[in-house]
Amino acid sequence: LVQQLRELLCYLDEESRSPYAGEHRLFRLLHADFFGLDAGDLARIAATLHGGPSRRLRYDKPGEEHRPTDTGYWRDAVTSPEYLSGLSLRSPDAFDRIARLLNGWIAAVHNLPLPQLLERLFTQTGLLDHVLSHPDKQAQLQALHTFFNFVLAEVERRPRFFAPKNGAPASLTRLLDLLDSMDENRLTLPLEQAVQAGPGVQLLTAHGAKGLEFRHVFLFDCTEDAWEKNTGGNNKRFAL
């Protein structure tokens, strides 16, 4: 799920820097479950954009270097209701959301801070609705929560690095470069399991429990010697 989200972010980043630069990603990306598009309809669009046996397919094979052509573009096709209405698709209404919002997502790369961009994608792509209806929604939500909190923490930790600058790469480009660097160094994000589905006792710090509600709460070492005097002058610590 997070890899599909990351693929979407890569597409938006490339398209925001150069029109149709992310064209090679769109065919496979649109097969993500949260878009709710029919695979047969996508195949029909690909065949139509192909335009005949003398032209290359309008998608690239995995690992193949993208080669631009002068044939139709996926971005133009899926954002044109007039074009789609002439293809006898099985589920043409499923493309309404893409047709209305895709270009807006691309523009938002340069107009929204990263956390707000992610929130918009979570809701408008259908990703969050898909996760909430998933049989394993607990694990899916935890994966999204972990990724979002990582992005939020990085933006708060290095605001100047992610701040928009004239002539500098967009903040999304910097985030994707950071993720690529983590892949190269085999660095992973530990899954944040803030809420457990099964019965049990959760061990949380005072900060980690902030905003949560439980029927029973057990507090340990809540004495002046173990708590108050260990704050070290840090105003961010919790006082009893």
PDB file of C-alpha atoms in Angstrom:
ATOM      1  CA  LEU A   1       0.000   0.000   0.000  1.00  0.00           C
ATOM      2  CA  VAL A   2       2.726   2.473   0.965  1.00  0.00           C
ATOM      3  CA  GLN A   3       4.698   1.489  -2.137  1.00  0.00           C
ATOM      4  CA  GLN A   4       1.684   2.324  -4.295  1.00  0.00           C
ATOM      5  CA  LEU A   5       1.370   5.669  -2.507  1.00  0.00           C
ATOM      6  CA  ARG A   6       5.041   6.272  -3.098  1.00  0.00           C
ATOM      7  CA  GLU A   7       4.617   5.459  -6.794  1.00  0.00           C
ATOM      8  CA  LEU A   8       1.830   8.030  -6.949  1.00  0.00           C
ATOM      9  CA  LEU A   9       4.080  10.613  -5.301  1.00  0.00           C
ATOM     10  CA  CYS A  10       6.823   9.848  -7.841  1.00  0.00           C
ATOM     11  CA  TYR A  11       4.360  10.363 -10.678  1.00  0.00           C
ATOM     12  CA  LEU A  12       3.101  13.680  -9.296  1.00  0.00           C
ATOM     13  CA  ASP A  13       6.641  14.874  -8.693  1.00  0.00           C
ATOM     14  CA  GLU A  14       7.762  14.104 -12.246  1.00  0.00           C
ATOM     15  CA  GLU A  15       4.655  15.616 -13.815  1.00  0.00           C
ATOM     16  CA  SER A  16       4.979  18.765 -11.705  1.00  0.00           C
ATOM     17  CA  ARG A  17       8.521  19.312 -13.006  1.00  0.00           C
ATOM     18  CA  SER A  18       7.934  18.451 -16.667  1.00  0.00           C
ATOM     19  CA  PRO A  19       4.600  17.677 -18.370  1.00  0.00           C
ATOM     20  CA  TYR A  20       4.212  13.988 -19.253  1.00  0.00           C
ATOM     21  CA  ALA A  21       7.538  13.090 -17.612  1.00  0.00           C
ATOM     22  CA  GLY A  22       5.705  10.560 -15.421  1.00  0.00           C
ATOM     23  CA  GLU A  23       3.713   9.064 -18.290  1.00  0.00           C
ATOM     24  CA  HIS A  24       5.554   5.741 -18.028  1.00  0.00           C
ATOM     25  CA  ARG A  25       4.182   5.204 -14.505  1.00  0.00           C
ATOM     26  CA  LEU A  26       0.510   5.928 -15.037  1.00  0.00           C
ATOM     27  CA  PHE A  27      -0.698   2.669 -16.641  1.00  0.00           C
ATOM     28  CA  ARG A  28       0.561   0.483 -13.774  1.00  0.00           C
ATOM     29  CA  LEU A  29      -0.305   3.086 -11.144  1.00  0.00           C
ATOM     30  CA  LEU A  30      -3.966   3.202 -12.166  1.00  0.00           C
ATOM     31  CA  HIS A  31      -4.262  -0.528 -11.363  1.00  0.00           C
ATOM     32  CA  ALA A  32      -3.949   0.271  -7.640  1.00  0.00           C
ATOM     33  CA  ASP A  33      -6.999  -1.073  -5.825  1.00  0.00           C
ATOM     34  CA  PHE A  34      -7.854   2.246  -4.171  1.00  0.00           C
ATOM     35  CA  PHE A  35      -8.579   3.875  -7.550  1.00  0.00           C
ATOM     36  CA  GLY A  36     -11.289   1.272  -8.198  1.00  0.00           C
ATOM     37  CA  LEU A  37     -10.695   1.161 -11.959  1.00  0.00           C
ATOM     38  CA  ASP A  38     -11.524  -1.833 -14.141  1.00  0.00           C
ATOM     39  CA  ALA A  39      -8.407  -3.556 -15.541  1.00  0.00           C
ATOM     40  CA  GLY A  40     -10.256  -4.266 -18.784  1.00  0.00           C
ATOM     41  CA  ASP A  41     -11.047  -0.579 -19.203  1.00  0.00           C
ATOM     42  CA  LEU A  42      -7.389   0.287 -18.680  1.00  0.00           C
ATOM     43  CA  ALA A  43      -6.429  -2.276 -21.299  1.00  0.00           C
ATOM     44  CA  ARG A  44      -8.930  -0.781 -23.750  1.00  0.00           C
ATOM     45  CA  ILE A  45      -7.501   2.702 -23.226  1.00  0.00           C
ATOM     46  CA  ALA A  46      -3.970   1.349 -23.727  1.00  0.00           C
ATOM     47  CA  ALA A  47      -5.006  -0.335 -26.972  1.00  0.00           C
ATOM     48  CA  THR A  48      -6.736   2.810 -28.196  1.00  0.00           C
ATOM     49  CA  LEU A  49      -3.749   4.995 -27.408  1.00  0.00           C
ATOM     50  CA  HIS A  50      -1.595   2.414 -29.165  1.00  0.00           C
ATOM     51  CA  GLY A  51      -3.260   3.469 -32.416  1.00  0.00           C
ATOM     52  CA  GLY A  52      -2.385   0.393 -34.458  1.00  0.00           C
ATOM     53  CA  PRO A  53       0.343  -2.246 -34.867  1.00  0.00           C
ATOM     54  CA  SER A  54       2.861   0.223 -36.293  1.00  0.00           C
ATOM     55  CA  ARG A  55       3.045   2.189 -33.048  1.00  0.00           C
ATOM     56  CA  ARG A  56       4.540   1.201 -29.722  1.00  0.00           C
ATOM     57  CA  LEU A  57       2.325   0.544 -26.720  1.00  0.00           C
ATOM     58  CA  ARG A  58       1.392   3.470 -24.494  1.00  0.00           C
ATOM     59  CA  TYR A  59       2.979   1.906 -21.445  1.00  0.00           C
ATOM     60  CA  ASP A  60       6.479   0.703 -20.672  1.00  0.00           C
ATOM     61  CA  LYS A  61       7.558  -2.752 -19.580  1.00  0.00           C
ATOM     62  CA  PRO A  62       8.933  -3.025 -16.025  1.00  0.00           C
ATOM     63  CA  GLY A  63      12.525  -1.815 -15.990  1.00  0.00           C
ATOM     64  CA  GLU A  64      12.299  -0.346 -19.475  1.00  0.00           C
ATOM     65  CA  GLU A  65      13.543   3.188 -20.029  1.00  0.00           C
ATOM     66  CA  HIS A  66      10.709   5.509 -20.973  1.00  0.00           C
ATOM     67  CA  ARG A  67      10.802   6.757 -24.570  1.00  0.00           C
ATOM     68  CA  PRO A  68       8.415   9.623 -25.320  1.00  0.00           C
ATOM     69  CA  THR A  69       6.332   9.377 -28.474  1.00  0.00           C
ATOM     70  CA  ASP A  70       3.966  11.661 -30.347  1.00  0.00           C
ATOM     71  CA  THR A  71       0.955   9.403 -29.722  1.00  0.00           C
ATOM     72  CA  GLY A  72      -1.775  10.166 -27.178  1.00  0.00           C
ATOM     73  CA  TYR A  73      -0.943  10.520 -23.507  1.00  0.00           C
ATOM     74  CA  TRP A  74      -2.511   8.683 -20.584  1.00  0.00           C
ATOM     75  CA  ARG A  75      -2.805  11.906 -18.596  1.00  0.00           C
ATOM     76  CA  ASP A  76      -4.848  13.517 -21.361  1.00  0.00           C
ATOM     77  CA  ALA A  77      -6.959  10.401 -21.891  1.00  0.00           C
ATOM     78  CA  VAL A  78      -8.030   9.774 -18.276  1.00  0.00           C
ATOM     79  CA  THR A  79      -8.769  13.458 -17.627  1.00  0.00           C
ATOM     80  CA  SER A  80     -11.012  13.818 -20.686  1.00  0.00           C
ATOM     81  CA  PRO A  81     -14.605  12.611 -20.116  1.00  0.00           C
ATOM     82  CA  GLU A  82     -15.324  13.257 -23.803  1.00  0.00           C
ATOM     83  CA  TYR A  83     -12.531  10.925 -24.860  1.00  0.00           C
ATOM     84  CA  LEU A  84     -13.489   8.207 -22.374  1.00  0.00           C
ATOM     85  CA  SER A  85     -17.174   8.347 -23.343  1.00  0.00           C
ATOM     86  CA  GLY A  86     -16.314   7.146 -26.843  1.00  0.00           C
ATOM     87  CA  LEU A  87     -14.503   3.975 -25.737  1.00  0.00           C
ATOM     88  CA  SER A  88     -17.453   1.824 -24.547  1.00  0.00           C
ATOM     89  CA  LEU A  89     -15.831   1.246 -21.164  1.00  0.00           C
ATOM     90  CA  ARG A  90     -17.376  -1.162 -18.664  1.00  0.00           C
ATOM     91  CA  SER A  91     -17.198   1.287 -15.759  1.00  0.00           C
ATOM     92  CA  PRO A  92     -16.746   4.786 -17.184  1.00  0.00           C
ATOM     93  CA  ASP A  93     -18.043   6.460 -14.017  1.00  0.00           C
ATOM     94  CA  ALA A  94     -15.058   5.075 -12.098  1.00  0.00           C
ATOM     95  CA  PHE A  95     -12.836   7.521 -13.986  1.00  0.00           C
ATOM     96  CA  ASP A  96     -14.794  10.584 -12.824  1.00  0.00           C
ATOM     97  CA  ARG A  97     -12.579  11.170  -9.782  1.00  0.00           C
ATOM     98  CA  ILE A  98      -9.350  10.879 -11.797  1.00  0.00           C
ATOM     99  CA  ALA A  99     -10.745  13.142 -14.526  1.00  0.00           C
ATOM    100  CA  ARG A 100     -11.703  15.837 -12.008  1.00  0.00           C
ATOM    101  CA  LEU A 101      -8.732  15.750  -9.670  1.00  0.00           C
ATOM    102  CA  LEU A 102      -5.530  14.475 -11.318  1.00  0.00           C
ATOM    103  CA  ASN A 103      -4.347  17.834 -12.643  1.00  0.00           C
ATOM    104  CA  GLY A 104      -5.185  19.424  -9.287  1.00  0.00           C
ATOM    105  CA  TRP A 105      -2.975  16.903  -7.463  1.00  0.00           C
ATOM    106  CA  ILE A 106      -0.096  17.771  -9.772  1.00  0.00           C
ATOM    107  CA  ALA A 107      -0.557  21.497  -9.124  1.00  0.00           C
ATOM    108  CA  ALA A 108      -0.797  20.882  -5.371  1.00  0.00           C
ATOM    109  CA  VAL A 109       2.825  19.659  -5.335  1.00  0.00           C
ATOM    110  CA  HIS A 110       3.911  23.298  -5.584  1.00  0.00           C
ATOM    111  CA  ASN A 111       1.078  24.797  -3.528  1.00  0.00           C
ATOM    112  CA  LEU A 112       0.668  22.636  -0.437  1.00  0.00           C
ATOM    113  CA  PRO A 113       3.049  21.632   2.364  1.00  0.00           C
ATOM    114  CA  LEU A 114       3.878  17.934   2.306  1.00  0.00           C
ATOM    115  CA  PRO A 115       1.595  16.887   5.199  1.00  0.00           C
ATOM    116  CA  GLN A 116      -1.403  18.646   3.628  1.00  0.00           C
ATOM    117  CA  LEU A 117      -0.587  17.136   0.240  1.00  0.00           C
ATOM    118  CA  LEU A 118      -0.615  13.651   1.759  1.00  0.00           C
ATOM    119  CA  GLU A 119      -3.894  14.330   3.561  1.00  0.00           C
ATOM    120  CA  ARG A 120      -5.476  15.445   0.296  1.00  0.00           C
ATOM    121  CA  LEU A 121      -4.275  12.307  -1.486  1.00  0.00           C
ATOM    122  CA  PHE A 122      -5.499  10.066   1.341  1.00  0.00           C
ATOM    123  CA  THR A 123      -9.035  11.394   0.994  1.00  0.00           C
ATOM    124  CA  GLN A 124      -9.409  12.302  -2.681  1.00  0.00           C
ATOM    125  CA  THR A 125      -7.792   9.227  -4.266  1.00  0.00           C
ATOM    126  CA  GLY A 126     -10.061   6.846  -2.371  1.00  0.00           C
ATOM    127  CA  LEU A 127      -7.074   5.471  -0.465  1.00  0.00           C
ATOM    128  CA  LEU A 128      -8.534   6.028   2.991  1.00  0.00           C
ATOM    129  CA  ASP A 129     -11.952   4.606   2.052  1.00  0.00           C
ATOM    130  CA  HIS A 130     -10.223   1.551   0.604  1.00  0.00           C
ATOM    131  CA  VAL A 131      -8.195   1.011   3.782  1.00  0.00           C
ATOM    132  CA  LEU A 132     -11.230   1.367   6.052  1.00  0.00           C
ATOM    133  CA  SER A 133     -13.084  -1.313   4.082  1.00  0.00           C
ATOM    134  CA  HIS A 134     -10.074  -3.636   3.887  1.00  0.00           C
ATOM    135  CA  PRO A 135     -10.275  -6.947   5.835  1.00  0.00           C
ATOM    136  CA  ASP A 136      -6.923  -6.135   7.449  1.00  0.00           C
ATOM    137  CA  LYS A 137      -7.640  -2.452   7.958  1.00  0.00           C
ATOM    138  CA  GLN A 138      -5.776  -2.321  11.279  1.00  0.00           C
ATOM    139  CA  ALA A 139      -2.435  -3.151   9.665  1.00  0.00           C
ATOM    140  CA  GLN A 140      -3.179  -0.914   6.672  1.00  0.00           C
ATOM    141  CA  LEU A 141      -4.006   2.055   8.901  1.00  0.00           C
ATOM    142  CA  GLN A 142      -0.866   1.517  10.946  1.00  0.00           C
ATOM    143  CA  ALA A 143       1.246   1.509   7.766  1.00  0.00           C
ATOM    144  CA  LEU A 144      -0.283   4.807   6.584  1.00  0.00           C
ATOM    145  CA  HIS A 145       0.014   6.267  10.087  1.00  0.00           C
ATOM    146  CA  THR A 146       3.712   5.328  10.238  1.00  0.00           C
ATOM    147  CA  PHE A 147       4.478   6.861   6.840  1.00  0.00           C
ATOM    148  CA  PHE A 148       2.535  10.051   7.521  1.00  0.00           C
ATOM    149  CA  ASN A 149       4.165  10.545  10.929  1.00  0.00           C
ATOM    150  CA  PHE A 150       7.595  10.032   9.370  1.00  0.00           C
ATOM    151  CA  VAL A 151       6.922  12.763   6.790  1.00  0.00           C
ATOM    152  CA  LEU A 152       5.490  15.083   9.434  1.00  0.00           C
ATOM    153  CA  ALA A 153       8.478  14.544  11.742  1.00  0.00           C
ATOM    154  CA  GLU A 154      10.965  15.221   8.926  1.00  0.00           C
ATOM    155  CA  VAL A 155       9.202  18.431   7.922  1.00  0.00           C
ATOM    156  CA  GLU A 156       9.128  19.634  11.527  1.00  0.00           C
ATOM    157  CA  ARG A 157      12.736  18.616  12.122  1.00  0.00           C
ATOM    158  CA  ARG A 158      14.095  20.315   8.978  1.00  0.00           C
ATOM    159  CA  PRO A 159      11.619  23.052   8.011  1.00  0.00           C
ATOM    160  CA  ARG A 160      14.188  25.032   6.011  1.00  0.00           C
ATOM    161  CA  PHE A 161      15.181  21.974   4.004  1.00  0.00           C
ATOM    162  CA  PHE A 162      11.577  21.318   2.949  1.00  0.00           C
ATOM    163  CA  ALA A 163      10.571  24.978   2.607  1.00  0.00           C
ATOM    164  CA  PRO A 164       9.752  26.160  -0.956  1.00  0.00           C
ATOM    165  CA  LYS A 165      12.634  28.036  -2.551  1.00  0.00           C
ATOM    166  CA  ASN A 166      12.962  29.744  -5.914  1.00  0.00           C
ATOM    167  CA  GLY A 167      14.917  27.554  -8.304  1.00  0.00           C
ATOM    168  CA  ALA A 168      15.196  24.707  -5.790  1.00  0.00           C
ATOM    169  CA  PRO A 169      13.526  21.279  -6.072  1.00  0.00           C
ATOM    170  CA  ALA A 170      10.048  21.008  -4.607  1.00  0.00           C
ATOM    171  CA  SER A 171       9.710  19.576  -1.122  1.00  0.00           C
ATOM    172  CA  LEU A 172       8.197  16.417  -2.603  1.00  0.00           C
ATOM    173  CA  THR A 173      11.344  15.893  -4.683  1.00  0.00           C
ATOM    174  CA  ARG A 174      13.459  16.155  -1.543  1.00  0.00           C
ATOM    175  CA  LEU A 175      11.244  13.678   0.301  1.00  0.00           C
ATOM    176  CA  LEU A 176      11.514  11.141  -2.523  1.00  0.00           C
ATOM    177  CA  ASP A 177      15.293  11.605  -2.624  1.00  0.00           C
ATOM    178  CA  LEU A 178      15.365  10.930   1.112  1.00  0.00           C
ATOM    179  CA  LEU A 179      13.327   7.735   0.688  1.00  0.00           C
ATOM    180  CA  ASP A 180      15.620   6.588  -2.131  1.00  0.00           C
ATOM    181  CA  SER A 181      18.627   7.192   0.099  1.00  0.00           C
ATOM    182  CA  MET A 182      16.997   5.140   2.861  1.00  0.00           C
ATOM    183  CA  ASP A 183      16.430   2.298   0.377  1.00  0.00           C
ATOM    184  CA  GLU A 184      20.049   2.383  -0.749  1.00  0.00           C
ATOM    185  CA  ASN A 185      21.212   2.166   2.863  1.00  0.00           C
ATOM    186  CA  ARG A 186      18.581  -0.453   3.785  1.00  0.00           C
ATOM    187  CA  LEU A 187      16.984   1.763   6.396  1.00  0.00           C
ATOM    188  CA  THR A 188      13.411   0.861   7.302  1.00  0.00           C
ATOM    189  CA  LEU A 189      10.641   2.574   9.221  1.00  0.00           C
ATOM    190  CA  PRO A 190       9.474   0.645  12.300  1.00  0.00           C
ATOM    191  CA  LEU A 191       5.727   0.130  12.184  1.00  0.00           C
ATOM    192  CA  GLU A 192       3.942   2.312  14.726  1.00  0.00           C
ATOM    193  CA  GLN A 193       1.306   0.229  16.480  1.00  0.00           C
ATOM    194  CA  ALA A 194      -0.463   2.841  18.554  1.00  0.00           C
ATOM    195  CA  VAL A 195      -3.641   0.801  18.882  1.00  0.00           C
ATOM    196  CA  GLN A 196      -3.936  -2.985  19.150  1.00  0.00           C
ATOM    197  CA  ALA A 197      -6.953  -4.884  17.849  1.00  0.00           C
ATOM    198  CA  GLY A 198      -6.733  -7.767  20.337  1.00  0.00           C
ATOM    199  CA  PRO A 199      -7.049  -7.735  24.135  1.00  0.00           C
ATOM    200  CA  GLY A 200      -3.925  -6.912  26.102  1.00  0.00           C
ATOM    201  CA  VAL A 201      -2.029  -4.272  28.020  1.00  0.00           C
ATOM    202  CA  GLN A 202      -0.334  -1.551  26.015  1.00  0.00           C
ATOM    203  CA  LEU A 203       2.868  -0.028  27.322  1.00  0.00           C
ATOM    204  CA  LEU A 204       2.996   3.615  26.329  1.00  0.00           C
ATOM    205  CA  THR A 205       4.950   6.689  27.333  1.00  0.00           C
ATOM    206  CA  ALA A 206       3.026   9.696  28.597  1.00  0.00           C
ATOM    207  CA  HIS A 207       3.688  11.406  25.280  1.00  0.00           C
ATOM    208  CA  GLY A 208       2.627   8.353  23.245  1.00  0.00           C
ATOM    209  CA  ALA A 209      -0.645   8.078  25.178  1.00  0.00           C
ATOM    210  CA  LYS A 210      -1.602  11.690  24.514  1.00  0.00           C
ATOM    211  CA  GLY A 211      -5.014  11.892  22.863  1.00  0.00           C
ATOM    212  CA  LEU A 212      -5.900   8.226  23.485  1.00  0.00           C
ATOM    213  CA  GLU A 213      -8.641   6.919  25.754  1.00  0.00           C
ATOM    214  CA  PHE A 214      -8.678   3.693  27.789  1.00  0.00           C
ATOM    215  CA  ARG A 215     -11.094   2.193  30.294  1.00  0.00           C
ATOM    216  CA  HIS A 216      -8.281   1.442  32.781  1.00  0.00           C
ATOM    217  CA  VAL A 217      -4.904   3.186  33.065  1.00  0.00           C
ATOM    218  CA  PHE A 218      -1.995   2.098  35.281  1.00  0.00           C
ATOM    219  CA  LEU A 219       0.738   4.643  36.070  1.00  0.00           C
ATOM    220  CA  PHE A 220       4.165   3.539  37.312  1.00  0.00           C
ATOM    221  CA  ASP A 221       6.761   5.471  39.308  1.00  0.00           C
ATOM    222  CA  CYS A 222       4.482   8.455  39.710  1.00  0.00           C
ATOM    223  CA  THR A 223       6.475   9.902  42.565  1.00  0.00           C
ATOM    224  CA  GLU A 224       8.290  13.174  42.874  1.00  0.00           C
ATOM    225  CA  ASP A 225      11.714  11.495  42.966  1.00  0.00           C
ATOM    226  CA  ALA A 226      11.059   9.383  39.844  1.00  0.00           C
ATOM    227  CA  TRP A 227       9.170  11.959  37.789  1.00  0.00           C
ATOM    228  CA  GLU A 228       9.318  15.629  38.719  1.00  0.00           C
ATOM    229  CA  LYS A 229      13.026  15.876  39.473  1.00  0.00           C
ATOM    230  CA  ASN A 230      14.002  14.043  36.249  1.00  0.00           C
ATOM    231  CA  THR A 231      12.628  16.693  33.936  1.00  0.00           C
ATOM    232  CA  GLY A 232      16.047  18.366  33.699  1.00  0.00           C
ATOM    233  CA  GLY A 233      14.457  21.726  33.002  1.00  0.00           C
ATOM    234  CA  ASN A 234      12.783  20.397  29.881  1.00  0.00           C
ATOM    235  CA  ASN A 235       9.424  22.117  29.614  1.00  0.00           C
ATOM    236  CA  LYS A 236       8.181  19.439  27.197  1.00  0.00           C
ATOM    237  CA  ARG A 237       8.093  16.801  29.933  1.00  0.00           C
ATOM    238  CA  PHE A 238       4.787  16.075  31.618  1.00  0.00           C
ATOM    239  CA  ALA A 239       4.261  17.194  35.207  1.00  0.00           C
ATOM    240  CA  LEU A 240       1.970  15.364  37.605  1.00  0.00           C
TER     241      LEU A 240
END
